[in-house]
Coordinates of C-alpha atoms in Angstrom, one line a residue:
Chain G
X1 CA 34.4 -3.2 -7.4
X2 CA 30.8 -4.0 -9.0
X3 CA 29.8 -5.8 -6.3
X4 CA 31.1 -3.1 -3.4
X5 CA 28.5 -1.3 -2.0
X6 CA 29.4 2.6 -1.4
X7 CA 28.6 4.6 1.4
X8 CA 27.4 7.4 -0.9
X9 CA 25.3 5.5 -3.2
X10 CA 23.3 4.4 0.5
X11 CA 23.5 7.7 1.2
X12 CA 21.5 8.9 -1.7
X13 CA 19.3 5.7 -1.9
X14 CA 18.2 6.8 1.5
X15 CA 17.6 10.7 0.7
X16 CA 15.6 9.4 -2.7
X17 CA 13.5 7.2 -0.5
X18 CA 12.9 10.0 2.0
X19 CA 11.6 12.1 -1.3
X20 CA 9.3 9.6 -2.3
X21 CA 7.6 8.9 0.9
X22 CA 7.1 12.8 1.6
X23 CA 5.5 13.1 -2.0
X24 CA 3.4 11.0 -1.5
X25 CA 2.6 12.7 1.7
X26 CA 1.9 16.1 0.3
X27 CA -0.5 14.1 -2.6
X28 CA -2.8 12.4 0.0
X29 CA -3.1 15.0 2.7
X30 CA -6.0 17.2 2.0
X31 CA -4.6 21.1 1.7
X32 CA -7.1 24.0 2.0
X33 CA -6.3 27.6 1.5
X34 CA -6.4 30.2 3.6
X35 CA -6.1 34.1 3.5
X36 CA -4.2 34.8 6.5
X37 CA -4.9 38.3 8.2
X38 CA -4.4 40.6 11.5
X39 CA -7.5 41.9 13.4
X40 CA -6.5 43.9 16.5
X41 CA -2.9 42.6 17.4
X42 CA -4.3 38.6 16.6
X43 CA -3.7 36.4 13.4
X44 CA -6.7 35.4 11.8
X45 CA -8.2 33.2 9.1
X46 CA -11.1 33.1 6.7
X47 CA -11.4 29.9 4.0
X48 CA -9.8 31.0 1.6
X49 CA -13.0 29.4 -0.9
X50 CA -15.3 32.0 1.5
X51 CA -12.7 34.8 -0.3
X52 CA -13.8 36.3 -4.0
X53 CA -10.9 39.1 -3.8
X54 CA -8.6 41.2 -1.7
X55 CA -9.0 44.9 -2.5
X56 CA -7.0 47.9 -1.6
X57 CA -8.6 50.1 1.2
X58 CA -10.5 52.5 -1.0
X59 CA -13.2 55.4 0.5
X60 CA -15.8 53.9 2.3
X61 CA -19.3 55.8 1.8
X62 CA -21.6 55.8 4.9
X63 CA -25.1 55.0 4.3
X64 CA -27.6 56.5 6.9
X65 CA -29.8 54.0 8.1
X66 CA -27.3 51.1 8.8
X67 CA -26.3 49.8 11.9
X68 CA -22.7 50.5 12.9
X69 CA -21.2 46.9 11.9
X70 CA -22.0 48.1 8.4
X71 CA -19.2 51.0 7.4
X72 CA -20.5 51.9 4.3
X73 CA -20.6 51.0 0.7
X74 CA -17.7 50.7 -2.2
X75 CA -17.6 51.2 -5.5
X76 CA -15.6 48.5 -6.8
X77 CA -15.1 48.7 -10.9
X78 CA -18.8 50.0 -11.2
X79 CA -20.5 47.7 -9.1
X80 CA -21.8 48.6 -5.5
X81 CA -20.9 46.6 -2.5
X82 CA -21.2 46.6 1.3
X83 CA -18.3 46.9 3.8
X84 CA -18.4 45.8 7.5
X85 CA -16.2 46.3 10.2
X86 CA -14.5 43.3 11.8
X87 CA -13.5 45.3 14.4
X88 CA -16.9 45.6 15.9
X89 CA -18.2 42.3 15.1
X90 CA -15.5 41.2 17.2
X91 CA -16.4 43.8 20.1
X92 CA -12.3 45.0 19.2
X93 CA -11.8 48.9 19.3
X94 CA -12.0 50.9 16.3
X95 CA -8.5 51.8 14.7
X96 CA -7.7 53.7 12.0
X97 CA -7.4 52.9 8.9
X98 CA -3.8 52.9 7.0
X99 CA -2.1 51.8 4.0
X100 CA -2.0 48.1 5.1
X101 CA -5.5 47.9 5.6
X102 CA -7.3 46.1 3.4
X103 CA -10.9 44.5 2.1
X104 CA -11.4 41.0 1.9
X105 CA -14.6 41.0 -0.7
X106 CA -16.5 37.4 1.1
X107 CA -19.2 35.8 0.4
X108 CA -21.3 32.8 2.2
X109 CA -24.7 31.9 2.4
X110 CA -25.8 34.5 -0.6
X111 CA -24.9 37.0 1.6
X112 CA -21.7 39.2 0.3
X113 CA -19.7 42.1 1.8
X114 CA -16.7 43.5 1.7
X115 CA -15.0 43.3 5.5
X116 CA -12.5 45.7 6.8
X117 CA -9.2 44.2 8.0
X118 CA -6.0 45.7 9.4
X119 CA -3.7 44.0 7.2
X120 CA -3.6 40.9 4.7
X121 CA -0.5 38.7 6.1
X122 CA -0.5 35.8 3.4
X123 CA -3.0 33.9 1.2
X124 CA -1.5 30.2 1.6
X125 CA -2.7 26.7 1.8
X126 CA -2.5 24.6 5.2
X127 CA -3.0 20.7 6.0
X128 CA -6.4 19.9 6.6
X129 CA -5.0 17.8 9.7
X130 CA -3.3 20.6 10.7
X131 CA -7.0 22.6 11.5
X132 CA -8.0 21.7 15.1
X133 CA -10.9 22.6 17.4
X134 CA -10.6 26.1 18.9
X135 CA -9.5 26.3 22.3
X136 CA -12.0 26.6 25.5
X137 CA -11.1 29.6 27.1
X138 CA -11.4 31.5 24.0
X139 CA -12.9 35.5 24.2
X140 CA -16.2 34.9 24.4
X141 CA -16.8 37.6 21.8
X142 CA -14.8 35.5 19.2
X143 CA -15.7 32.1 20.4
X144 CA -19.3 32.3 18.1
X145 CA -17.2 32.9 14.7
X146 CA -14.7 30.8 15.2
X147 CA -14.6 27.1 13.3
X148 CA -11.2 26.2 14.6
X149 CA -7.6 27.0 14.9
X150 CA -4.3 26.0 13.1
X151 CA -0.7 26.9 13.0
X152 CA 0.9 29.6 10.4
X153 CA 4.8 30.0 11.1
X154 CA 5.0 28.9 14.0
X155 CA 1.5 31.1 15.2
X156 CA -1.1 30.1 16.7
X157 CA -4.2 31.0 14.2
X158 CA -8.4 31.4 15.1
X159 CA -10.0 30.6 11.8
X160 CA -13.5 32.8 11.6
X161 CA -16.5 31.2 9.8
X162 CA -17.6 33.9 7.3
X163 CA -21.5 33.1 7.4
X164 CA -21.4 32.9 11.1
X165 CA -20.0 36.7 11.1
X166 CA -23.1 37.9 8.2
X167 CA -25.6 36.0 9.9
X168 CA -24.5 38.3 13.2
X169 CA -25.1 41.0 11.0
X170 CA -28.6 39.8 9.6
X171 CA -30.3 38.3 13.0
Chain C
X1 CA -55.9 53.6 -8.3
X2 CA -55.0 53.4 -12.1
X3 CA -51.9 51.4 -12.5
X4 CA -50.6 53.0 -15.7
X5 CA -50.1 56.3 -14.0
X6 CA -47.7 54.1 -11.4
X7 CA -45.6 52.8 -14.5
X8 CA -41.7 53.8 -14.5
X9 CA -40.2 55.3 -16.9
X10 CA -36.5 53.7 -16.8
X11 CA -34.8 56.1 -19.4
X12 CA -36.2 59.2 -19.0
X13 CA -36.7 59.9 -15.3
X14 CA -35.8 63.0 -13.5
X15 CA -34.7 62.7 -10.0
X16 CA -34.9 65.5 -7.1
X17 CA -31.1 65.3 -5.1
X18 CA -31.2 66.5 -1.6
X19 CA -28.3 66.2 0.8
X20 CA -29.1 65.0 4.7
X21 CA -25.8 64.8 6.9
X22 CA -23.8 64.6 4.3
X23 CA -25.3 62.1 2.4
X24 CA -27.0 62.9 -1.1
X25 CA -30.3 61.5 -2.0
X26 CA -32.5 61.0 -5.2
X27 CA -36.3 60.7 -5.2
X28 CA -37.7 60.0 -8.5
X29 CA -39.8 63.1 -9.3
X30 CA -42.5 60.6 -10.6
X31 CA -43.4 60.0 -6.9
X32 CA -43.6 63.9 -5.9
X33 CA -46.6 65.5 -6.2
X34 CA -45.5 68.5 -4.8
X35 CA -42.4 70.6 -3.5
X36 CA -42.8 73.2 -1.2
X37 CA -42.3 75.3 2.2
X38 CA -44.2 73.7 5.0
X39 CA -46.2 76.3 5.0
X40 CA -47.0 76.6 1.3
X41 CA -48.5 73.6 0.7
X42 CA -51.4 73.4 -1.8
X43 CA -52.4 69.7 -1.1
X44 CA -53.4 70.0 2.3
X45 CA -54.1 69.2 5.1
X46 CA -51.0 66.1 4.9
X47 CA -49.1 63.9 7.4
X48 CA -45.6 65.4 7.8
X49 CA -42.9 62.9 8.3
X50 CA -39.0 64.0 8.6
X51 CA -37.2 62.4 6.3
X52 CA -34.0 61.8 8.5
X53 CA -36.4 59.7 10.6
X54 CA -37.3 57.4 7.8
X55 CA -33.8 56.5 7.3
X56 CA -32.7 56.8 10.9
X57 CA -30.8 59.2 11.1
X58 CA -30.3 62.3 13.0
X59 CA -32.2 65.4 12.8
X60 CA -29.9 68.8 13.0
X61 CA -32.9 70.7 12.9
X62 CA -30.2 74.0 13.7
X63 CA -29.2 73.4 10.3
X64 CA -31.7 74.6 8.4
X65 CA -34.3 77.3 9.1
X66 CA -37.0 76.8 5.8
X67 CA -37.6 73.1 5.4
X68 CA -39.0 71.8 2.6
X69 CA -41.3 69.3 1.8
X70 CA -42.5 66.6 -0.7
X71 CA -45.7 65.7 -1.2
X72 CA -46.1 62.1 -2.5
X73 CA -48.0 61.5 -5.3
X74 CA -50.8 58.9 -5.5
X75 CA -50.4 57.4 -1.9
X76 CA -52.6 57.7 1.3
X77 CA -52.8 59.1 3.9
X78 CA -51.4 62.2 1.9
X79 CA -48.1 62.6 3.1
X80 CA -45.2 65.1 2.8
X81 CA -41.9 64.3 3.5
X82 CA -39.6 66.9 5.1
X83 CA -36.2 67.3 3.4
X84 CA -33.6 70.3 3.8
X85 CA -33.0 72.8 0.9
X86 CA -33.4 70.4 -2.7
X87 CA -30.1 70.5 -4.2
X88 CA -30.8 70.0 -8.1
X89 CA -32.5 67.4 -10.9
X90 CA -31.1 65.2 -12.8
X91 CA -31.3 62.8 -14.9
X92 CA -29.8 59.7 -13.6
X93 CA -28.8 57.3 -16.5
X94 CA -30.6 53.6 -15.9
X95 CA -26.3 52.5 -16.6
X96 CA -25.2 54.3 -13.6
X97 CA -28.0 52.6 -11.0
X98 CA -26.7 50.2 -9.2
X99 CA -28.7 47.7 -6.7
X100 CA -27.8 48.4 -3.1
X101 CA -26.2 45.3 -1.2
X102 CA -28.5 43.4 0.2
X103 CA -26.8 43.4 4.0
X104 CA -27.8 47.1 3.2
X105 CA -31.3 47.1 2.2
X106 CA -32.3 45.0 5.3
X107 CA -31.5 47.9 6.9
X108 CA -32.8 50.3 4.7
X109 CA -35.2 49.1 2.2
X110 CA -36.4 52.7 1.6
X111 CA -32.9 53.6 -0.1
X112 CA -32.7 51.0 -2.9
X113 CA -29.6 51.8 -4.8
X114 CA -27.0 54.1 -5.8
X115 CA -25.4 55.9 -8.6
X116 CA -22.0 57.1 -8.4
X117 CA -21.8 60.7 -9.6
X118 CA -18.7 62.6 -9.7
X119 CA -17.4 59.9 -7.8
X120 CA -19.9 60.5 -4.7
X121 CA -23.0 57.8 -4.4
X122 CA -26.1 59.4 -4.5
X123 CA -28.4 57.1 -2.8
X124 CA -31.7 56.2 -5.3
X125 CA -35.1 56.2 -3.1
X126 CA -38.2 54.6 -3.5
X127 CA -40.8 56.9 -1.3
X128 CA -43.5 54.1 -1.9
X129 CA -41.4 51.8 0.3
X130 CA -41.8 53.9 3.2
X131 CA -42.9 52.0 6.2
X132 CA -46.3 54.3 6.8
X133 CA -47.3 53.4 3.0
X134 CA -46.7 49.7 3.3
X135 CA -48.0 49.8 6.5
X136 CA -51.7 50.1 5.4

């Protein structure tokens, strides 16, 4: 009986191999997070490094003086920061803000702002394999902010560079 | 022009609020000279300049039927800034300043921070930073 080899003892040989070899998978593939949000009726991405904190939509204080990619200012726990509109970067129409919306607080290139979204989706980490070049055909208003696409349930997702959209602001 | 006369006082300083569209302003009272009708003006003859144009925005002129003006202290050409109706001063705690982002000031370096007061920001002004000053 020793010697007799079981089915089930194959079985699970087989499923403890299949383990192993997708462990080590998940160790050597590079991951990189990513906050996941909607702009308009599209999935978006920013690094998730380029991301200091995702704040509840709060009253956004105009400033006279700033152009209109610049809503206003925020008073976040004291300190004083800028908010921009995503929506116009993107040359998307305004819409209205509700309780989804939120504020991604980024910052690249010494520049931070605050950046008005429609809604924060997920905050998750994707397969640095898994980030491809954007497509071609690609609105031309997006196509400048865009470092390249990926796949988030089974959507297809633009990944905006975060200094490319401030330095828009800043030219 | 004697510098100790330019030298800030951080804790003690009085600022003038004014409201344009809206917004509420502070101009440290160090900087004014002199506030007045248009007409009333002791230090002139001045340069008038609107004050809405200096931070771009627009002018309602319907809005308000007696202007008045500041007169800026110290700087040439002798200049008076038009504002609405001043509101009130204050004194503005050096705690409650805060810098103004800097995607902000490249906009508008004129307005160089804000103080949240009863939960509004009133926007902190530096008249000296106004282009026709720096300018010369």
């Amino acid at each position: 009986m020793t010697s007799e080899t079981y089915k089930s003892e194959l079985i699970l040989k087989e499923l403890r191999g299949r383990q192993e070899r997708a462990k080590i998978v998940e160790i050597d593939e590079e991951q990189v997070k990513m906050v996941f949000f909607t702009s308009g009726d599209a999935l978006f991405a920013f690094y998730g490094s380029d991301v200091k904190e995702i704040l509840p939509i709060d009253r956004i204080y105009y400033v006279p003086g700033c152009p209109a990619i610049i809503l206003g200012i925020i008073n976040i726990r004291g300190d004083v920061e800028s908010v921009v509109s995503l929506h116009r970067l993107l040359g998307f129409e305004d819409k209205a803000q509700t309780k989804n919306s939120k504020i991604a607080l980024a910052q690249k290139n010494g520049i931070r702002s605050g950046i008005l979204l429609d809604s924060v989706d997920d905050v998750d980490d994707v397969t640095a394999s898994s980030i491809v070049p954007a497509i071609s055909t690609l609105n031309k208003n997006i196509k400048e902010f865009v470092i390249g696409e990926t796949t988030y349930k089974n959507r297809n997702v633009t990944i905006l560079d975060v200094g490319k959209l401030f330095s828009k602001i800043t030219v | 022009m004697n510098d100790s006369i330019l030298t800030p006082s951080f804790t003690e300083t009085l600022y003038l609020l004014f409201t344009i569209n809206s917004a509420t302003f502070a101009v440290d009272m160090e900087q004014v000279a002199e506030i007045a009708t248009i007409n009333d003006i002791k230090h002139a003859p001045v340069c008038f300049h609107w004050f809405h144009d200096i931070i771009g925005s627009e002018t309602n002129v319907t809005a308000y039927n007696y202007p008045r003006a500041l007169v800026v202290k110290h700087k040439q050409p002798q200049t008076a800034i038009i504002i609405e109706e001043p509101k009130d001063t204050v004194y503005i705690p050096l705690e409650s300043m805060r810098e103004m982002p800097g995607l902000v000031t490249r906009f508008t370096n004129v307005i160089w921070g804000a103080a949240f007061i009863g939960g509004k920001p009133v926007y902190l002004t530096d008249l000296y930073k106004i282009d026709i000053f720096s300018e010369l």
